[in-house]
Amino acid sequence: MKKILLSILLVCAPALMMAERADFHVIPMPQSIQTDDSQVFTLQTGMGIAYDASDPEVARNVQFLRQWVEELTGVKLQLTPDDQKAPIRFVLGFPTDKKAKKVKKGQKPAELTEQQQEAYILTVDQSGLTIAARKPVGFFRAVQTIRKALPIKAVSSIELPFTTITDEPRFVYRGAMLDCARHYFSPDVIKQYLDMLALHGCNQLHWHLTEDQGWRFEVKALPELAKKGSVREKTVLGRNTGVYDGLPYGGYYTQAECRELVNYAAERYINIIPEIDLPGHMMGALHVFPNLGCTGGPYPVWPIWGVSRDVLCPGNPETLKFLKTVVGELCDVFPSKFIHIGGDECPKDRWKECPKCQAKIKELGLKEDGKHSLTDQLQTWVNHEMEQFLSERGRDMIGWDEVLEGGLTEGGIVMSWRGSQGGIEAAKQHHRVIMTPTSHCYIDYYQLKDAGAQPLGIGGYLPVSKVYSFEPQQPEALSEEEQKYILGAQVNLWTEYVAYPEHVFYMLLPRLDAISEVQWTQPAQKNYDNFRERLNHMFKLYDKLGIAYCHKVE
Ligand code: ACM
Ligand code: ZN
């Protein structure tokens, strides 16, 4: 009897389910969206998707659509690549581009910007759903928009209101940083982080891999480096209380794991920028190679938080050899055009006392110039050596804004973190800039006023609304021409106080939503109250995906 009842229920269930409507007003908000809610196209199980199956990149994006529609709604679409009449169509190329080419016959077509290459046009009309993209990356962006527009509920069918979306990102660089050195997060967690970035239209993961508290990148030529440099014997409890947990803590990424993550990211149109922070923040390496420090050590992998005064000794020729070995292997593993060499918070106390460093300053002929100290110039010499090394490998160097202090060479990119001023100065000097000031982008800060209502953090207060208000191009300080040097913005998640994956995502979300609209959407389309309403749907999506987030928004 029970079995019969169950069978009846199963047969009737689809009929009991309702049709639900999609809403294309997603986060980040598309550039142009026209919707006619009075007419809908209804998406149902069994409907086919037409696409060019000979292109595996296109096919992968079609699979993403099929997977996500089923995951969120239960509606199962079919792959019907050759069906010209299929109601869902992936079309490579914009009709408007073809027209533009015809008009300018004989002339060279204008080069597309990177943002234009990411563009897509999404149309819903009586014939169905059409996604047009110039490149497969545009399909991915469109499919993410559809994913965020879907009802999150088992439904019999999905009503798509008649819509035309024309969309492309505002900034070429849309990133987030994750510090995996203070705490190690498994490759699976990095994949989840990448998934969240992709959901929000980000295209850069800045991966902070080395620190005073641990070295997490395998270097084959120096096998002891990650093996020993990744392990601290203990970790301080709370904010440098002097009380320790007494537990060894470690973990590092093999080159095979890094390569797998690079590929995983690339399938989601995210570039991974690795960072080896040098010449400061190096206690992990100094523990293994104490001869590379000015005093000779011994040095522990640091069990406390803060900035160590022990840093690499640039007076020792072995130091540059070490750095080039490490960064050489980094370039082998990460195809990124941008490589981050850190350069922040490098105290010069040891260099001032060190005979080798002082001899190097003499050898290089560094002179007091009234602007930059001799030791600042010594750091600049290290930066330039690394920039040259990277440039020979076809890479561009990114450094934290301290790299400006001794003068930056032409190709260097500044990551402005101590406010926006470093970025403003760099842009005025015609250096490319990534904006990530503590004031608007440091998501290790608390996001609620009531610190006690959140897990212990480093301090500060950066609510969602403040992240949302950020304007990376600084129009008050920069001319239109200078603003072009601002490549974009990113949020930074330092993890001294963030040890577990749930906490990572609690800190990230929903501040990533806010920065995504800074990165993607033109200022004229931004509206905080409207964003706040759209956020409710993202919360449902995070619930469905089982991702932690901060439920309260300030
Ligand atoms: C930094 O926050 N030390 C770049
Ligand atoms: Zn030295």
Coordinates of C-alpha atoms and ligand atoms in Angstrom, one line a residue:
M1 CA 0.0 0.0 0.0
K2 CA 2.8 2.4 1.0
K3 CA 4.5 1.6 -2.3
I4 CA 1.4 2.4 -4.3
L5 CA 1.0 5.7 -2.5
L6 CA 4.7 6.5 -3.1
S7 CA 4.3 5.7 -6.8
I8 CA 1.3 8.0 -7.1
L9 CA 3.1 10.7 -5.4
L10 CA 6.1 10.4 -7.7
V11 CA 4.0 10.4 -10.8
C12 CA 2.0 13.4 -9.6
A13 CA 5.0 15.4 -8.2
P14 CA 5.9 17.3 -11.4
A15 CA 2.3 18.3 -11.9
L16 CA 2.2 19.7 -8.3
M17 CA 5.3 21.7 -9.0
M18 CA 4.9 25.2 -10.1
A19 CA 6.4 27.4 -12.9
E20 CA 8.6 30.1 -11.4
R21 CA 9.9 33.2 -13.0
A22 CA 13.5 34.2 -13.5
D23 CA 14.8 37.7 -12.7
F24 CA 17.8 38.9 -14.7
H25 CA 18.5 41.8 -12.3
V26 CA 21.5 40.0 -10.9
I27 CA 24.8 40.9 -9.1
P28 CA 26.8 42.4 -10.6
M29 CA 24.2 44.3 -12.5
P30 CA 24.5 44.0 -16.3
Q31 CA 25.3 47.2 -18.2
S32 CA 22.1 47.2 -20.2
I33 CA 19.0 45.2 -19.4
Q34 CA 15.6 45.6 -21.0
T35 CA 12.8 43.4 -19.8
D36 CA 9.2 43.0 -20.8
D37 CA 7.5 41.2 -17.9
S38 CA 4.2 40.8 -19.7
Q39 CA 5.7 38.2 -22.0
V40 CA 7.6 35.0 -21.2
F41 CA 9.3 32.1 -22.8
T42 CA 8.9 29.0 -20.8
L43 CA 11.9 26.7 -20.3
Q44 CA 11.1 23.1 -19.7
T45 CA 12.8 19.7 -19.2
G46 CA 13.7 18.2 -22.5
M47 CA 14.4 21.4 -24.4
G48 CA 17.5 21.4 -26.5
I49 CA 20.6 23.6 -26.7
A50 CA 22.2 24.3 -30.1
Y51 CA 25.9 25.0 -30.2
D52 CA 29.1 24.3 -32.1
A53 CA 30.1 20.9 -30.6
S54 CA 33.4 20.9 -32.5
D55 CA 34.6 23.6 -30.1
P56 CA 35.3 22.0 -26.7
E57 CA 35.4 25.4 -25.0
V58 CA 31.9 26.3 -26.2
A59 CA 30.8 22.8 -25.2
R60 CA 32.1 23.3 -21.7
N61 CA 30.1 26.4 -21.2
V62 CA 27.0 24.7 -22.5
Q63 CA 27.6 21.9 -20.0
F64 CA 27.8 24.6 -17.2
L65 CA 24.4 25.9 -18.2
R66 CA 22.9 22.5 -18.3
Q67 CA 24.4 21.6 -14.9
W68 CA 23.4 24.8 -13.1
V69 CA 19.9 24.9 -14.5
E70 CA 19.3 21.3 -13.2
E71 CA 21.1 21.9 -9.9
L72 CA 18.9 25.0 -9.0
T73 CA 15.6 24.1 -10.5
G74 CA 15.5 20.4 -11.5
V75 CA 14.8 21.3 -15.1
K76 CA 16.9 19.1 -17.4
L77 CA 18.0 20.6 -20.7
Q78 CA 19.3 18.5 -23.6
L79 CA 22.4 18.9 -25.7
T80 CA 21.2 19.1 -29.3
P81 CA 24.2 20.7 -31.1
D82 CA 22.9 20.3 -34.7
D83 CA 19.3 21.3 -34.1
Q84 CA 18.8 24.6 -35.8
K85 CA 15.4 24.9 -34.3
A86 CA 16.5 24.4 -30.7
P87 CA 14.9 26.9 -28.3
I88 CA 18.3 27.6 -26.6
R89 CA 21.1 28.8 -28.9
F90 CA 24.8 29.6 -28.3
V91 CA 26.0 31.8 -31.1
L92 CA 29.6 32.9 -31.6
G93 CA 30.0 36.4 -32.9
F94 CA 27.9 39.6 -32.6
P95 CA 25.7 40.6 -35.5
T96 CA 26.7 44.2 -34.9
D97 CA 30.4 43.4 -35.3
K98 CA 29.7 42.0 -38.8
K99 CA 27.8 45.2 -39.7
A100 CA 30.6 47.4 -38.4
K101 CA 33.1 45.5 -40.4
K102 CA 31.1 45.9 -43.6
V103 CA 30.9 49.7 -43.1
K104 CA 34.6 50.0 -42.7
K105 CA 35.5 47.8 -45.6
G106 CA 39.1 48.2 -46.6
Q107 CA 40.0 49.6 -43.2
K108 CA 41.5 47.6 -40.4
P109 CA 38.9 46.7 -37.8
A110 CA 39.4 48.3 -34.4
E111 CA 41.1 46.1 -31.9
L112 CA 38.7 44.8 -29.2
T113 CA 39.5 45.7 -25.6
E114 CA 39.7 42.8 -23.2
Q115 CA 36.4 43.9 -21.8
Q116 CA 34.7 43.8 -25.2
Q117 CA 36.0 40.3 -25.7
E118 CA 34.2 39.3 -22.5
A119 CA 30.9 40.8 -23.8
Y120 CA 27.7 38.9 -24.4
I121 CA 24.2 39.6 -25.6
L122 CA 21.4 37.6 -24.1
T123 CA 18.0 37.6 -25.7
V124 CA 14.7 36.0 -24.7
D125 CA 11.8 36.2 -27.1
Q126 CA 9.1 34.0 -28.5
S127 CA 11.7 31.8 -30.2
G128 CA 13.6 31.1 -27.0
L129 CA 16.9 32.0 -25.4
T130 CA 19.8 33.2 -27.5
I131 CA 23.3 33.8 -26.1
A132 CA 25.7 35.6 -28.4
A133 CA 29.3 36.1 -27.5
R134 CA 32.4 37.2 -29.3
K135 CA 34.6 34.7 -27.5
P136 CA 33.6 31.6 -25.3
V137 CA 34.4 33.7 -22.2
G138 CA 31.3 35.7 -23.1
F139 CA 29.2 32.5 -23.0
F140 CA 30.6 31.9 -19.5
R141 CA 29.6 35.3 -18.3
A142 CA 26.1 35.0 -19.8
V143 CA 25.6 31.5 -18.3
Q144 CA 26.6 32.9 -14.9
T145 CA 24.0 35.7 -15.4
I146 CA 21.4 33.0 -16.2
R147 CA 22.4 31.0 -13.1
K148 CA 21.9 34.0 -10.8
A149 CA 18.6 34.8 -12.5
L150 CA 17.0 31.4 -12.0
P151 CA 14.5 30.5 -9.4
I152 CA 16.0 28.4 -6.6
K153 CA 13.4 25.8 -6.3
A154 CA 12.4 22.5 -7.8
V155 CA 10.0 23.7 -10.6
S156 CA 8.1 22.2 -13.5
S157 CA 9.2 25.0 -15.8
I158 CA 11.0 28.4 -15.7
E159 CA 9.4 31.5 -17.1
L160 CA 12.0 33.7 -18.7
P161 CA 10.6 37.3 -19.3
F162 CA 11.3 38.7 -22.7
T163 CA 14.7 40.3 -22.2
T164 CA 17.6 41.9 -24.0
I165 CA 20.9 42.1 -22.0
T166 CA 24.0 43.7 -23.5
D167 CA 26.8 43.3 -21.0
E168 CA 30.5 43.7 -20.6
P169 CA 32.7 44.5 -17.6
R170 CA 33.8 48.0 -16.6
F171 CA 37.4 47.1 -15.5
V172 CA 39.8 44.7 -17.1
Y173 CA 41.2 43.6 -13.7
R174 CA 38.6 42.2 -11.2
G175 CA 40.2 40.3 -8.4
A176 CA 40.3 38.9 -4.9
M177 CA 43.3 38.0 -2.9
L178 CA 43.5 35.0 -0.6
D179 CA 46.3 34.6 2.0
C180 CA 47.1 30.9 2.1
A181 CA 50.3 31.4 4.1
R182 CA 49.1 32.5 7.5
H183 CA 46.7 29.6 7.2
Y184 CA 46.7 26.8 4.7
F185 CA 43.5 26.0 2.8
S186 CA 43.2 22.8 0.8
P187 CA 43.0 22.8 -3.0
D188 CA 39.3 22.0 -2.7
V189 CA 38.7 25.2 -0.7
I190 CA 40.7 27.2 -3.3
K191 CA 38.3 25.7 -5.9
Q192 CA 35.3 26.8 -4.0
Y193 CA 36.9 30.3 -3.7
L194 CA 37.4 30.3 -7.4
D195 CA 33.8 29.2 -8.0
M196 CA 32.7 32.2 -5.9
L197 CA 34.9 34.6 -7.9
A198 CA 33.6 33.2 -11.2
L199 CA 30.0 33.5 -9.9
H200 CA 30.7 37.2 -9.5
G201 CA 32.4 37.9 -12.8
C202 CA 35.9 38.2 -11.3
N203 CA 38.9 37.2 -13.5
Q204 CA 41.9 37.3 -11.1
L205 CA 42.8 35.3 -8.0
H206 CA 45.8 36.8 -6.3
W207 CA 47.3 33.9 -4.4
H208 CA 49.5 34.9 -1.4
L209 CA 51.8 31.9 -1.0
T210 CA 54.6 32.8 1.4
E211 CA 54.9 34.5 4.7
D212 CA 56.8 34.8 8.0
Q213 CA 54.3 32.1 9.3
G214 CA 54.8 29.6 6.5
W215 CA 56.1 28.9 3.0
R216 CA 53.5 27.1 0.9
F217 CA 54.9 26.7 -2.6
E218 CA 56.9 23.6 -3.6
V219 CA 60.2 24.5 -5.2
K220 CA 61.7 21.4 -6.8
A221 CA 65.3 22.7 -6.8
L222 CA 65.0 23.4 -3.0
P223 CA 63.0 20.4 -1.6
E224 CA 63.6 21.4 2.0
L225 CA 62.0 24.8 1.5
A226 CA 58.4 23.9 1.5
K227 CA 58.8 20.7 3.6
K228 CA 60.4 22.5 6.5
G229 CA 59.4 26.2 5.8
S230 CA 55.7 25.4 5.8
V231 CA 55.6 24.1 9.4
R232 CA 55.4 26.4 12.4
E233 CA 55.9 24.6 15.7
K234 CA 53.0 26.4 17.3
T235 CA 50.6 29.3 16.8
V236 CA 49.8 32.1 19.2
L237 CA 46.3 32.2 20.5
G238 CA 44.3 35.4 19.9
R239 CA 46.1 38.6 19.2
N240 CA 49.7 37.8 20.2
T241 CA 48.6 37.0 23.8
G242 CA 51.9 35.2 24.6
V243 CA 49.9 31.9 25.0
Y244 CA 50.4 29.3 22.3
D245 CA 48.4 26.2 21.1
G246 CA 51.5 24.0 21.2
L247 CA 50.4 22.3 17.9
P248 CA 52.6 22.1 14.8
Y249 CA 50.8 23.7 11.9
G250 CA 51.7 23.2 8.2
G251 CA 50.7 22.4 4.7
Y252 CA 52.0 23.4 1.2
Y253 CA 50.9 23.2 -2.4
T254 CA 52.8 20.8 -4.7
Q255 CA 53.5 22.1 -8.2
A256 CA 51.1 19.4 -9.5
E257 CA 48.3 20.8 -7.3
C258 CA 49.1 24.4 -8.4
R259 CA 48.9 23.3 -12.0
E260 CA 45.6 21.6 -11.4
L261 CA 44.3 24.8 -9.8
V262 CA 45.6 26.9 -12.7
N263 CA 43.6 24.7 -15.1
Y264 CA 40.5 24.7 -12.9
A265 CA 40.7 28.5 -12.7
A266 CA 41.2 28.9 -16.5
E267 CA 38.1 26.8 -17.2
R268 CA 36.3 29.5 -15.2
Y269 CA 38.2 32.3 -17.0
I270 CA 40.2 33.2 -13.9
N271 CA 43.9 33.9 -14.0
I272 CA 45.9 32.9 -10.9
I273 CA 48.5 35.5 -9.9
P274 CA 51.0 33.9 -7.5
E275 CA 52.7 36.1 -4.9
I276 CA 56.1 35.4 -3.4
D277 CA 56.4 38.2 -0.8
L278 CA 60.0 39.5 -0.9
P279 CA 62.4 40.6 0.6
G280 CA 60.3 40.9 3.8
H281 CA 57.8 38.4 5.3
M282 CA 60.4 35.7 4.7
M283 CA 60.7 33.9 8.1
G284 CA 59.4 30.7 6.4
A285 CA 62.4 30.7 4.0
L286 CA 64.9 32.0 6.6
H287 CA 64.1 29.1 8.9
V288 CA 65.3 26.7 6.2
F289 CA 68.1 28.9 4.8
P290 CA 69.4 31.1 7.8
N291 CA 72.4 32.1 5.7
L292 CA 70.1 34.3 3.7
G293 CA 69.3 36.6 6.7
C294 CA 71.6 39.4 7.8
T295 CA 72.3 37.9 11.3
G296 CA 72.5 34.3 10.2
G297 CA 69.7 33.2 12.5
P298 CA 68.5 30.7 13.7
Y299 CA 65.0 31.8 12.7
P300 CA 61.8 30.0 13.6
V301 CA 58.8 29.8 11.2
W302 CA 57.0 32.6 13.0
P303 CA 54.4 31.5 15.5
I304 CA 53.0 35.1 16.1
W305 CA 51.3 37.7 13.9
G306 CA 52.9 41.0 12.8
V307 CA 55.9 42.0 10.7
S308 CA 59.3 40.4 11.4
R309 CA 62.3 42.6 11.4
D310 CA 64.3 39.7 10.1
V311 CA 64.2 39.8 6.3
L312 CA 66.3 38.6 3.4
C313 CA 69.8 40.0 3.2
P314 CA 70.3 41.6 -0.3
G315 CA 74.0 42.0 0.5
N316 CA 74.4 38.2 0.2
P317 CA 74.7 37.2 -3.5
E318 CA 73.1 33.9 -2.5
T319 CA 69.8 35.8 -1.8
L320 CA 69.2 36.9 -5.4
K321 CA 70.2 33.4 -6.6
F322 CA 67.6 31.9 -4.2
L323 CA 64.9 34.4 -5.4
K324 CA 65.5 33.7 -9.0
T325 CA 65.4 29.9 -8.5
V326 CA 62.0 30.3 -6.6
V327 CA 60.5 32.8 -9.0
G328 CA 61.8 30.9 -12.0
E329 CA 59.9 27.8 -10.9
L330 CA 56.9 30.0 -10.1
C331 CA 56.9 31.2 -13.7
D332 CA 57.1 27.6 -14.9
V333 CA 54.0 26.6 -13.0
F334 CA 51.9 29.8 -13.4
P335 CA 51.3 31.1 -16.9
S336 CA 50.0 34.4 -15.5
K337 CA 51.3 37.5 -17.3
F338 CA 51.4 39.2 -13.9
I339 CA 53.6 37.9 -11.1
H340 CA 53.4 39.5 -7.6
I341 CA 56.7 40.0 -5.7
G342 CA 55.2 41.5 -2.6
G343 CA 57.6 44.2 -1.5
D344 CA 55.4 45.4 1.5
E345 CA 56.4 45.9 5.1
C346 CA 60.2 45.3 4.8
P347 CA 61.8 46.8 7.9
K348 CA 65.3 48.0 7.2
D349 CA 66.7 47.6 10.8
R350 CA 68.9 44.7 9.9
W351 CA 70.2 46.1 6.6
K352 CA 71.4 49.3 8.4
E353 CA 73.6 47.2 10.7
C354 CA 74.6 44.5 8.2
P355 CA 78.2 44.8 6.8
K356 CA 77.1 42.8 3.7
C357 CA 74.2 45.1 3.0
Q358 CA 76.3 48.2 3.6
A359 CA 79.0 46.9 1.2
K360 CA 76.3 46.3 -1.4
I361 CA 75.0 49.8 -1.1
K362 CA 78.6 51.0 -1.7
E363 CA 79.1 48.6 -4.6
L364 CA 75.9 49.8 -6.3
G365 CA 77.0 53.4 -5.8
L366 CA 73.7 54.3 -4.1
K367 CA 73.6 58.0 -3.0
E368 CA 71.4 59.9 -0.6
D369 CA 69.0 61.8 -2.8
G370 CA 66.9 63.5 -0.1
K371 CA 63.8 61.5 -1.0
H372 CA 64.7 57.8 -0.7
S373 CA 66.9 56.3 2.1
L374 CA 69.8 54.2 1.0
T375 CA 68.1 51.1 2.3
D376 CA 64.9 51.9 0.5
Q377 CA 67.1 52.2 -2.6
L378 CA 68.6 48.8 -1.8
Q379 CA 65.1 47.3 -1.8
T380 CA 64.5 49.1 -5.1
W381 CA 67.6 47.4 -6.5
V382 CA 66.1 44.0 -5.5
N383 CA 62.8 44.9 -7.1
H384 CA 64.5 45.9 -10.3
E385 CA 66.5 42.7 -10.4
M386 CA 63.3 40.7 -10.1
E387 CA 61.4 42.9 -12.6
Q388 CA 64.2 42.4 -15.1
F389 CA 64.2 38.6 -14.4
L390 CA 60.4 38.5 -14.9
S391 CA 60.5 40.7 -18.0
E392 CA 63.0 38.2 -19.6
R393 CA 60.3 35.6 -19.1
G394 CA 57.6 37.8 -20.7
R395 CA 56.0 38.6 -17.3
D396 CA 55.0 41.9 -15.6
M397 CA 55.9 42.5 -12.0
I398 CA 53.2 43.6 -9.5
G399 CA 54.3 45.0 -6.1
W400 CA 52.6 46.4 -3.1
D401 CA 52.7 50.2 -3.1
E402 CA 56.0 50.3 -1.1
V403 CA 57.7 49.5 -4.4
L404 CA 57.1 53.1 -5.4
E405 CA 59.2 54.3 -2.6
G406 CA 62.6 53.8 -4.2
G407 CA 61.3 54.5 -7.7
L408 CA 59.5 52.0 -10.0
T409 CA 60.7 50.9 -13.4
E410 CA 58.5 51.4 -16.4
G411 CA 56.7 48.0 -16.6
G412 CA 56.0 47.6 -12.9
I413 CA 52.4 47.5 -11.6
V414 CA 51.4 49.0 -8.3
M415 CA 49.0 47.4 -5.9
S416 CA 47.8 50.4 -3.8
W417 CA 46.9 49.2 -0.3
R418 CA 47.9 51.9 2.2
G419 CA 45.0 54.0 1.0
S420 CA 44.5 55.1 -2.6
Q421 CA 47.3 57.7 -2.6
G422 CA 50.0 55.3 -3.8
G423 CA 47.8 54.3 -6.7
I424 CA 47.1 57.9 -7.5
E425 CA 50.8 58.8 -7.6
A426 CA 51.6 55.7 -9.6
A427 CA 48.9 56.5 -12.2
K428 CA 50.2 60.1 -12.5
Q429 CA 53.6 58.6 -13.2
H430 CA 51.9 56.4 -15.9
H431 CA 52.3 53.1 -14.0
R432 CA 49.5 50.7 -14.1
V433 CA 47.6 50.3 -10.8
I434 CA 45.4 47.9 -9.0
M435 CA 43.4 49.5 -6.3
T436 CA 43.0 47.7 -3.0
P437 CA 43.0 50.2 -0.2
T438 CA 42.5 49.1 3.4
S439 CA 39.7 51.7 3.6
H440 CA 37.4 49.8 1.1
C441 CA 39.0 46.5 0.2
Y442 CA 40.4 44.8 3.3
I443 CA 37.9 42.1 4.0
D444 CA 39.9 40.7 6.9
Y445 CA 38.3 43.6 8.8
Y446 CA 35.1 43.2 10.7
Q447 CA 32.0 43.7 8.6
L448 CA 29.6 44.4 11.5
K449 CA 29.9 47.2 14.1
D450 CA 29.4 44.7 16.9
A451 CA 32.7 43.0 17.0
G452 CA 31.4 40.5 19.5
A453 CA 28.8 39.2 17.1
Q454 CA 31.6 38.0 14.7
P455 CA 34.4 35.5 15.0
L456 CA 37.6 37.1 16.4
G457 CA 39.3 39.2 13.7
I458 CA 42.2 41.5 13.1
G459 CA 40.0 44.6 13.9
G460 CA 38.8 47.5 11.7
Y461 CA 35.3 47.9 10.3
L462 CA 34.5 47.5 6.7
P463 CA 30.8 47.0 6.1
V464 CA 29.3 45.9 2.8
S465 CA 28.0 49.4 2.1
K466 CA 31.5 50.9 2.3
V467 CA 32.9 48.3 -0.1
Y468 CA 30.1 49.1 -2.4
S469 CA 30.8 52.9 -2.3
F470 CA 34.4 52.5 -3.6
E471 CA 35.4 54.3 -6.8
P472 CA 38.7 52.9 -8.0
Q473 CA 39.3 55.6 -10.7
Q474 CA 39.6 58.4 -8.2
P475 CA 38.1 61.1 -10.6
E476 CA 38.7 63.8 -8.0
A477 CA 42.5 63.2 -8.2
L478 CA 43.1 61.9 -11.7
S479 CA 42.5 63.2 -15.2
E480 CA 40.6 61.0 -17.7
E481 CA 43.9 60.1 -19.3
E482 CA 45.4 59.1 -15.9
Q483 CA 42.4 57.1 -14.9
K484 CA 43.2 54.7 -17.7
Y485 CA 46.1 53.4 -15.7
I486 CA 43.7 52.1 -13.1
L487 CA 43.3 48.5 -14.2
G488 CA 40.7 47.7 -11.6
A489 CA 40.2 46.7 -8.0
Q490 CA 40.4 43.7 -5.7
V491 CA 39.5 42.7 -2.1
N492 CA 42.2 41.2 0.1
L493 CA 41.5 38.4 2.6
W494 CA 44.4 38.1 5.0
T495 CA 44.1 35.1 7.3
E496 CA 45.9 35.6 10.5
Y497 CA 42.6 35.1 12.3
V498 CA 40.8 33.1 9.6
A499 CA 41.8 29.4 10.0
Y500 CA 38.7 27.5 8.7
P501 CA 37.0 27.5 5.3
E502 CA 33.6 28.5 6.7
H503 CA 35.2 31.6 8.1
V504 CA 36.9 32.4 4.7
F505 CA 33.5 32.5 3.0
Y506 CA 31.9 34.3 5.9
M507 CA 34.5 37.1 5.4
L508 CA 34.2 37.0 1.6
L509 CA 30.4 37.1 1.3
P510 CA 28.6 39.3 0.7
R511 CA 31.5 41.8 0.5
L512 CA 32.5 40.1 -2.8
D513 CA 29.0 41.0 -4.1
A514 CA 29.7 44.6 -3.3
I515 CA 33.2 44.7 -4.9
S516 CA 31.9 42.8 -7.9
E517 CA 29.5 45.6 -8.7
V518 CA 32.4 48.1 -8.3
Q519 CA 34.5 46.0 -10.7
W520 CA 31.9 45.1 -13.3
T521 CA 29.1 47.8 -13.4
Q522 CA 29.4 51.3 -14.6
P523 CA 28.9 53.9 -11.8
A524 CA 25.7 55.2 -13.4
Q525 CA 24.0 51.8 -13.0
K526 CA 25.0 51.4 -9.4
N527 CA 22.4 51.9 -6.6
Y528 CA 23.0 50.6 -3.1
D529 CA 19.4 50.2 -2.1
N530 CA 18.6 48.2 -5.2
F531 CA 21.8 46.2 -4.7
R532 CA 20.7 45.4 -1.2
E533 CA 17.4 44.0 -2.5
R534 CA 19.2 41.9 -5.2
L535 CA 21.5 40.5 -2.5
N536 CA 18.5 38.6 -1.0
H537 CA 18.5 36.3 -4.0
M538 CA 22.3 35.7 -3.7
F539 CA 21.8 34.6 -0.1
K540 CA 19.3 32.0 -1.3
L541 CA 21.9 30.9 -3.8
Y542 CA 24.6 30.6 -1.1
D543 CA 22.2 28.6 1.0
K544 CA 21.5 26.3 -1.9
L545 CA 25.2 25.8 -2.6
G546 CA 26.0 25.3 1.1
I547 CA 28.4 28.3 1.2
A548 CA 28.8 30.2 4.5
Y549 CA 28.2 34.0 4.4
C550 CA 27.5 36.8 6.8
H551 CA 23.7 37.1 7.1
K552 CA 23.7 40.6 8.4
V553 CA 24.5 43.5 6.1
E554 CA 25.6 47.0 7.3
Ligands
ACM1 C1 49.7 44.4 3.2 O1 48.5 44.4 3.7 N1 50.7 44.2 4.0 C2 49.9 44.5 1.8
ZN2 ZN 72.3 42.1 5.1

